[in-house]
Amino acid sequence: MKIIFMGTPDFAVPSLQALAEYPYEVAAVVTREDKPKDRGHELKAPPVKEFARTCHIPVFQPRRLSKEPEIIRTLRELKPDLFVTCAFGQILSQEVLDIPRFGTVNVHGSLLPKYRGAAPIQWAVIDGESKTGITTMLTDIGMDTGDMLLQEEIEIPIDMTAGQLHDIMSELGAKTLIHTIEALEQNKLQRTKQDDSLATYAPKIDKKTGHIDWNQPSRKIHNLIRGTSPWPGAYSEFCNCRV
């Protein structure tokens, strides 16, 4: 099984590592561009790129993959059996999705169709959910709208932060991915269409997300604090200062 992996942050690293440790050929990694970090604004590679380097896997870093014909041509020439995406951060065009013969499997951090979008783990905590999970799905041109393949549930303890849940979910995502590919190879996968009427969305988190409204119930404030931990953090104002 020849695989091209697409992902960017820490959440995606265990999935890439699992593929690299199994008898699969990871022919290339596609990730986001290096970005300036910290006060020195020095360029820092995405975590997926850093791990791919340790495995000597070729890395491509398009600004927008679907708009870069040279990279698309190179990926096509590699003749992959499967694309795997995990927190890649870009919507793939149909031209890209048509390249691998088995399609594209995405590892998503929620029990779809709930929490489609960029920040499913944080919003599940902020909303006070008691459980969440990993869904593997066949990617289409929508935002997390493709047919579901496997799901694994996990409970969310009342005091668990988004950061703690993130780390557990990233490992669960890797295990679910391997189970998905094994079932695919054995022709045992069943596709389940999502019920769009049950869909909810998890937009990007930013620094304003953590603003505390003290008029809200205490449980909702509690969930906001843990859902924005470790980033961007919850805050309020006191004596004209941000606290």
CSV table of C-alpha atoms in Angstrom, one decimal:
chain,number,residue,atom,x,y,z
A,1,MET,CA,0.0,0.0,0.0
A,2,LYS,CA,1.6,3.2,-1.2
A,3,ILE,CA,0.4,6.2,0.8
A,4,ILE,CA,0.8,10.0,0.6
A,5,PHE,CA,0.1,11.6,4.0
A,6,MET,CA,-1.2,15.2,4.4
A,7,GLY,CA,-1.2,16.8,7.8
A,8,THR,CA,0.3,19.7,9.8
A,9,PRO,CA,0.1,20.0,13.6
A,10,ASP,CA,1.1,17.8,16.6
A,11,PHE,CA,-2.3,16.0,16.3
A,12,ALA,CA,-1.3,14.5,13.0
A,13,VAL,CA,2.1,13.2,14.0
A,14,PRO,CA,1.0,9.9,15.7
A,15,SER,CA,-1.0,9.0,12.6
A,16,LEU,CA,2.0,9.5,10.4
A,17,GLN,CA,4.2,7.7,12.8
A,18,ALA,CA,1.8,4.7,12.8
A,19,LEU,CA,1.9,4.6,9.0
A,20,ALA,CA,5.7,4.7,9.0
A,21,GLU,CA,6.0,1.9,11.5
A,22,TYR,CA,3.6,-0.4,9.7
A,23,PRO,CA,4.4,-2.2,6.4
A,24,TYR,CA,3.1,0.7,4.3
A,25,GLU,CA,5.2,2.8,1.9
A,26,VAL,CA,4.8,6.5,2.9
A,27,ALA,CA,5.9,7.9,-0.5
A,28,ALA,CA,5.6,11.6,0.5
A,29,VAL,CA,4.2,14.0,3.0
A,30,VAL,CA,2.3,17.2,2.2
A,31,THR,CA,2.1,19.8,4.9
A,32,ARG,CA,1.7,23.6,5.4
A,33,GLU,CA,4.4,26.1,4.9
A,34,ASP,CA,6.9,27.0,7.6
A,35,LYS,CA,5.7,29.9,9.7
A,36,PRO,CA,7.4,32.5,11.9
A,37,LYS,CA,7.2,31.7,15.6
A,38,ASP,CA,7.9,33.5,18.9
A,39,ARG,CA,9.4,36.9,19.3
A,40,GLY,CA,12.3,36.3,16.9
A,41,HIS,CA,9.9,35.4,14.1
A,42,GLU,CA,12.2,32.7,12.9
A,43,LEU,CA,10.6,30.2,10.5
A,44,LYS,CA,9.5,27.0,12.2
A,45,ALA,CA,8.6,23.8,10.4
A,46,PRO,CA,5.3,22.2,11.1
A,47,PRO,CA,5.5,19.2,13.5
A,48,VAL,CA,4.6,16.8,10.7
A,49,LYS,CA,7.5,18.0,8.6
A,50,GLU,CA,9.9,17.6,11.5
A,51,PHE,CA,8.8,14.0,12.0
A,52,ALA,CA,8.9,13.2,8.2
A,53,ARG,CA,12.5,14.4,8.2
A,54,THR,CA,13.5,11.9,10.8
A,55,CYS,CA,12.0,9.2,8.5
A,56,HIS,CA,13.6,10.6,5.4
A,57,ILE,CA,10.2,11.0,3.7
A,58,PRO,CA,10.0,13.6,0.9
A,59,VAL,CA,8.0,16.7,2.0
A,60,PHE,CA,6.0,19.1,-0.1
A,61,GLN,CA,4.8,22.4,1.4
A,62,PRO,CA,2.3,24.1,-1.0
A,63,ARG,CA,0.6,27.3,-0.1
A,64,ARG,CA,-2.6,25.8,-1.6
A,65,LEU,CA,-2.2,22.3,-2.9
A,66,SER,CA,-5.2,22.5,-5.3
A,67,LYS,CA,-3.6,25.6,-7.0
A,68,GLU,CA,-0.2,24.2,-7.6
A,69,PRO,CA,-0.1,22.0,-10.8
A,70,GLU,CA,3.5,21.0,-10.5
A,71,ILE,CA,3.1,19.4,-7.1
A,72,ILE,CA,-0.2,17.8,-8.2
A,73,ARG,CA,1.6,16.3,-11.2
A,74,THR,CA,4.4,15.0,-8.9
A,75,LEU,CA,1.9,13.4,-6.6
A,76,ARG,CA,0.1,11.8,-9.6
A,77,GLU,CA,3.5,10.4,-10.9
A,78,LEU,CA,4.0,8.7,-7.5
A,79,LYS,CA,0.9,6.6,-8.3
A,80,PRO,CA,-0.3,6.4,-4.7
A,81,ASP,CA,-2.9,3.8,-3.6
A,82,LEU,CA,-4.2,6.1,-0.9
A,83,PHE,CA,-4.1,9.6,0.5
A,84,VAL,CA,-4.4,10.0,4.2
A,85,THR,CA,-5.3,13.5,5.6
A,86,CYS,CA,-5.2,14.5,9.3
A,87,ALA,CA,-5.6,18.1,10.4
A,88,PHE,CA,-4.2,19.2,7.0
A,89,GLY,CA,-6.0,22.5,7.0
A,90,GLN,CA,-6.8,22.7,3.3
A,91,ILE,CA,-9.9,21.5,1.3
A,92,LEU,CA,-8.8,19.3,-1.6
A,93,SER,CA,-10.0,19.8,-5.1
A,94,GLN,CA,-11.7,17.0,-7.0
A,95,GLU,CA,-8.6,16.9,-9.3
A,96,VAL,CA,-6.4,16.0,-6.2
A,97,LEU,CA,-9.0,13.6,-4.7
A,98,ASP,CA,-9.1,11.6,-8.0
A,99,ILE,CA,-5.3,10.8,-7.8
A,100,PRO,CA,-5.2,7.8,-5.5
A,101,ARG,CA,-7.0,4.6,-6.6
A,102,PHE,CA,-8.6,3.9,-3.2
A,103,GLY,CA,-9.5,7.6,-2.5
A,104,THR,CA,-8.6,9.8,0.5
A,105,VAL,CA,-9.1,8.7,4.1
A,106,ASN,CA,-9.4,11.6,6.6
A,107,VAL,CA,-8.9,11.2,10.4
A,108,HIS,CA,-11.2,13.7,12.1
A,109,GLY,CA,-11.4,14.5,15.8
A,110,SER,CA,-15.1,14.2,16.5
A,111,LEU,CA,-18.1,11.8,16.1
A,112,LEU,CA,-19.3,13.1,12.8
A,113,PRO,CA,-21.6,14.6,11.7
A,114,LYS,CA,-21.1,16.6,14.9
A,115,TYR,CA,-18.3,19.2,15.0
A,116,ARG,CA,-17.3,19.4,11.4
A,117,GLY,CA,-14.5,21.9,10.9
A,118,ALA,CA,-11.2,23.1,12.3
A,119,ALA,CA,-11.5,22.8,16.1
A,120,PRO,CA,-13.7,19.9,17.0
A,121,ILE,CA,-11.8,18.9,20.2
A,122,GLN,CA,-11.9,22.4,21.7
A,123,TRP,CA,-15.6,23.0,21.0
A,124,ALA,CA,-16.6,19.6,22.3
A,125,VAL,CA,-15.1,20.6,25.7
A,126,ILE,CA,-16.4,24.2,25.5
A,127,ASP,CA,-19.9,22.8,24.8
A,128,GLY,CA,-19.7,20.5,27.8
A,129,GLU,CA,-20.0,17.3,25.8
A,130,SER,CA,-19.6,14.1,27.8
A,131,LYS,CA,-18.1,12.1,25.0
A,132,THR,CA,-16.4,12.6,21.6
A,133,GLY,CA,-14.3,10.4,19.4
A,134,ILE,CA,-12.5,9.8,16.2
A,135,THR,CA,-14.1,9.3,12.8
A,136,THR,CA,-12.3,8.1,9.7
A,137,MET,CA,-14.1,9.1,6.5
A,138,LEU,CA,-13.7,9.2,2.8
A,139,THR,CA,-13.0,12.7,1.9
A,140,ASP,CA,-15.1,14.6,-0.7
A,141,ILE,CA,-14.9,18.2,-1.8
A,142,GLY,CA,-17.0,19.4,1.2
A,143,MET,CA,-15.8,20.2,4.8
A,144,ASP,CA,-15.9,16.9,6.6
A,145,THR,CA,-18.9,15.8,4.7
A,146,GLY,CA,-17.8,12.5,3.2
A,147,ASP,CA,-19.0,9.0,4.0
A,148,MET,CA,-17.9,7.7,7.4
A,149,LEU,CA,-15.8,4.5,7.8
A,150,LEU,CA,-15.0,3.8,11.4
A,151,GLN,CA,-15.7,5.6,14.7
A,152,GLU,CA,-14.2,5.2,18.1
A,153,GLU,CA,-15.8,6.9,21.1
A,154,ILE,CA,-14.1,8.4,24.2
A,155,GLU,CA,-15.5,9.9,27.4
A,156,ILE,CA,-14.7,13.4,28.4
A,157,PRO,CA,-14.2,13.7,32.2
A,158,ILE,CA,-15.7,16.9,33.7
A,159,ASP,CA,-12.3,18.4,34.5
A,160,MET,CA,-10.4,17.3,31.4
A,161,THR,CA,-8.9,20.2,29.4
A,162,ALA,CA,-8.8,20.4,25.6
A,163,GLY,CA,-5.1,19.9,25.7
A,164,GLN,CA,-5.4,16.7,27.6
A,165,LEU,CA,-8.1,15.4,25.4
A,166,HIS,CA,-6.1,16.4,22.3
A,167,ASP,CA,-3.2,14.2,23.3
A,168,ILE,CA,-5.5,11.2,23.9
A,169,MET,CA,-7.4,11.8,20.7
A,170,SER,CA,-4.3,12.0,18.6
A,171,GLU,CA,-3.2,8.5,19.7
A,172,LEU,CA,-6.7,7.2,19.2
A,173,GLY,CA,-6.7,8.7,15.7
A,174,ALA,CA,-3.6,6.8,14.8
A,175,LYS,CA,-5.1,3.5,16.0
A,176,THR,CA,-8.4,4.1,14.2
A,177,LEU,CA,-6.5,5.0,11.0
A,178,ILE,CA,-4.6,1.7,11.0
A,179,HIS,CA,-7.8,-0.3,11.7
A,180,THR,CA,-9.4,1.6,8.8
A,181,ILE,CA,-6.6,0.8,6.3
A,182,GLU,CA,-6.5,-2.9,7.4
A,183,ALA,CA,-10.2,-3.2,6.8
A,184,LEU,CA,-9.8,-1.4,3.4
A,185,GLU,CA,-7.1,-3.9,2.4
A,186,GLN,CA,-9.5,-6.8,3.4
A,187,ASN,CA,-12.4,-5.2,1.6
A,188,LYS,CA,-14.4,-5.1,4.8
A,189,LEU,CA,-15.1,-1.4,5.1
A,190,GLN,CA,-18.7,-0.2,5.2
A,191,ARG,CA,-19.5,3.4,4.1
A,192,THR,CA,-22.1,5.3,6.1
A,193,LYS,CA,-23.5,8.5,4.8
A,194,GLN,CA,-23.6,11.4,7.2
A,195,ASP,CA,-27.0,12.8,8.2
A,196,ASP,CA,-26.5,16.4,7.3
A,197,SER,CA,-29.5,17.4,9.5
A,198,LEU,CA,-27.5,16.4,12.6
A,199,ALA,CA,-24.4,18.3,11.6
A,200,THR,CA,-22.8,20.9,13.9
A,201,TYR,CA,-19.7,23.0,13.2
A,202,ALA,CA,-16.5,23.7,15.0
A,203,PRO,CA,-15.0,26.9,13.7
A,204,LYS,CA,-11.4,28.0,14.3
A,205,ILE,CA,-10.5,29.1,17.8
A,206,ASP,CA,-8.9,32.5,18.2
A,207,LYS,CA,-7.8,34.6,21.2
A,208,LYS,CA,-11.3,36.2,21.6
A,209,THR,CA,-12.8,32.7,22.1
A,210,GLY,CA,-11.6,32.6,25.7
A,211,HIS,CA,-13.4,35.8,26.8
A,212,ILE,CA,-15.4,35.0,29.9
A,213,ASP,CA,-18.9,36.4,30.2
A,214,TRP,CA,-19.6,36.3,34.0
A,215,ASN,CA,-23.4,36.4,33.3
A,216,GLN,CA,-23.1,32.8,32.1
A,217,PRO,CA,-23.8,29.8,34.4
A,218,SER,CA,-20.7,28.6,36.3
A,219,ARG,CA,-20.6,25.3,34.5
A,220,LYS,CA,-20.5,27.1,31.1
A,221,ILE,CA,-17.6,29.2,32.4
A,222,HIS,CA,-15.8,26.2,33.7
A,223,ASN,CA,-16.2,24.5,30.3
A,224,LEU,CA,-14.8,27.6,28.5
A,225,ILE,CA,-11.8,27.7,30.7
A,226,ARG,CA,-10.9,24.0,30.2
A,227,GLY,CA,-11.8,24.2,26.5
A,228,THR,CA,-9.4,27.0,25.8
A,229,SER,CA,-6.6,25.4,27.8
A,230,PRO,CA,-3.7,25.5,26.9
A,231,TRP,CA,-4.5,27.8,24.0
A,232,PRO,CA,-5.6,30.6,23.7
A,233,GLY,CA,-6.6,30.6,27.4
A,234,ALA,CA,-9.6,32.1,29.1
A,235,TYR,CA,-9.5,35.7,30.2
A,236,SER,CA,-11.5,38.6,31.7
A,237,GLU,CA,-11.0,42.2,32.6
A,238,PHE,CA,-10.3,43.6,36.1
A,239,CYS,CA,-9.5,47.3,36.7
A,240,ASN,CA,-9.1,47.9,33.0
A,241,CYS,CA,-6.5,45.1,32.8
A,242,ARG,CA,-6.7,41.8,31.0
A,243,VAL,CA,-6.5,38.9,33.5
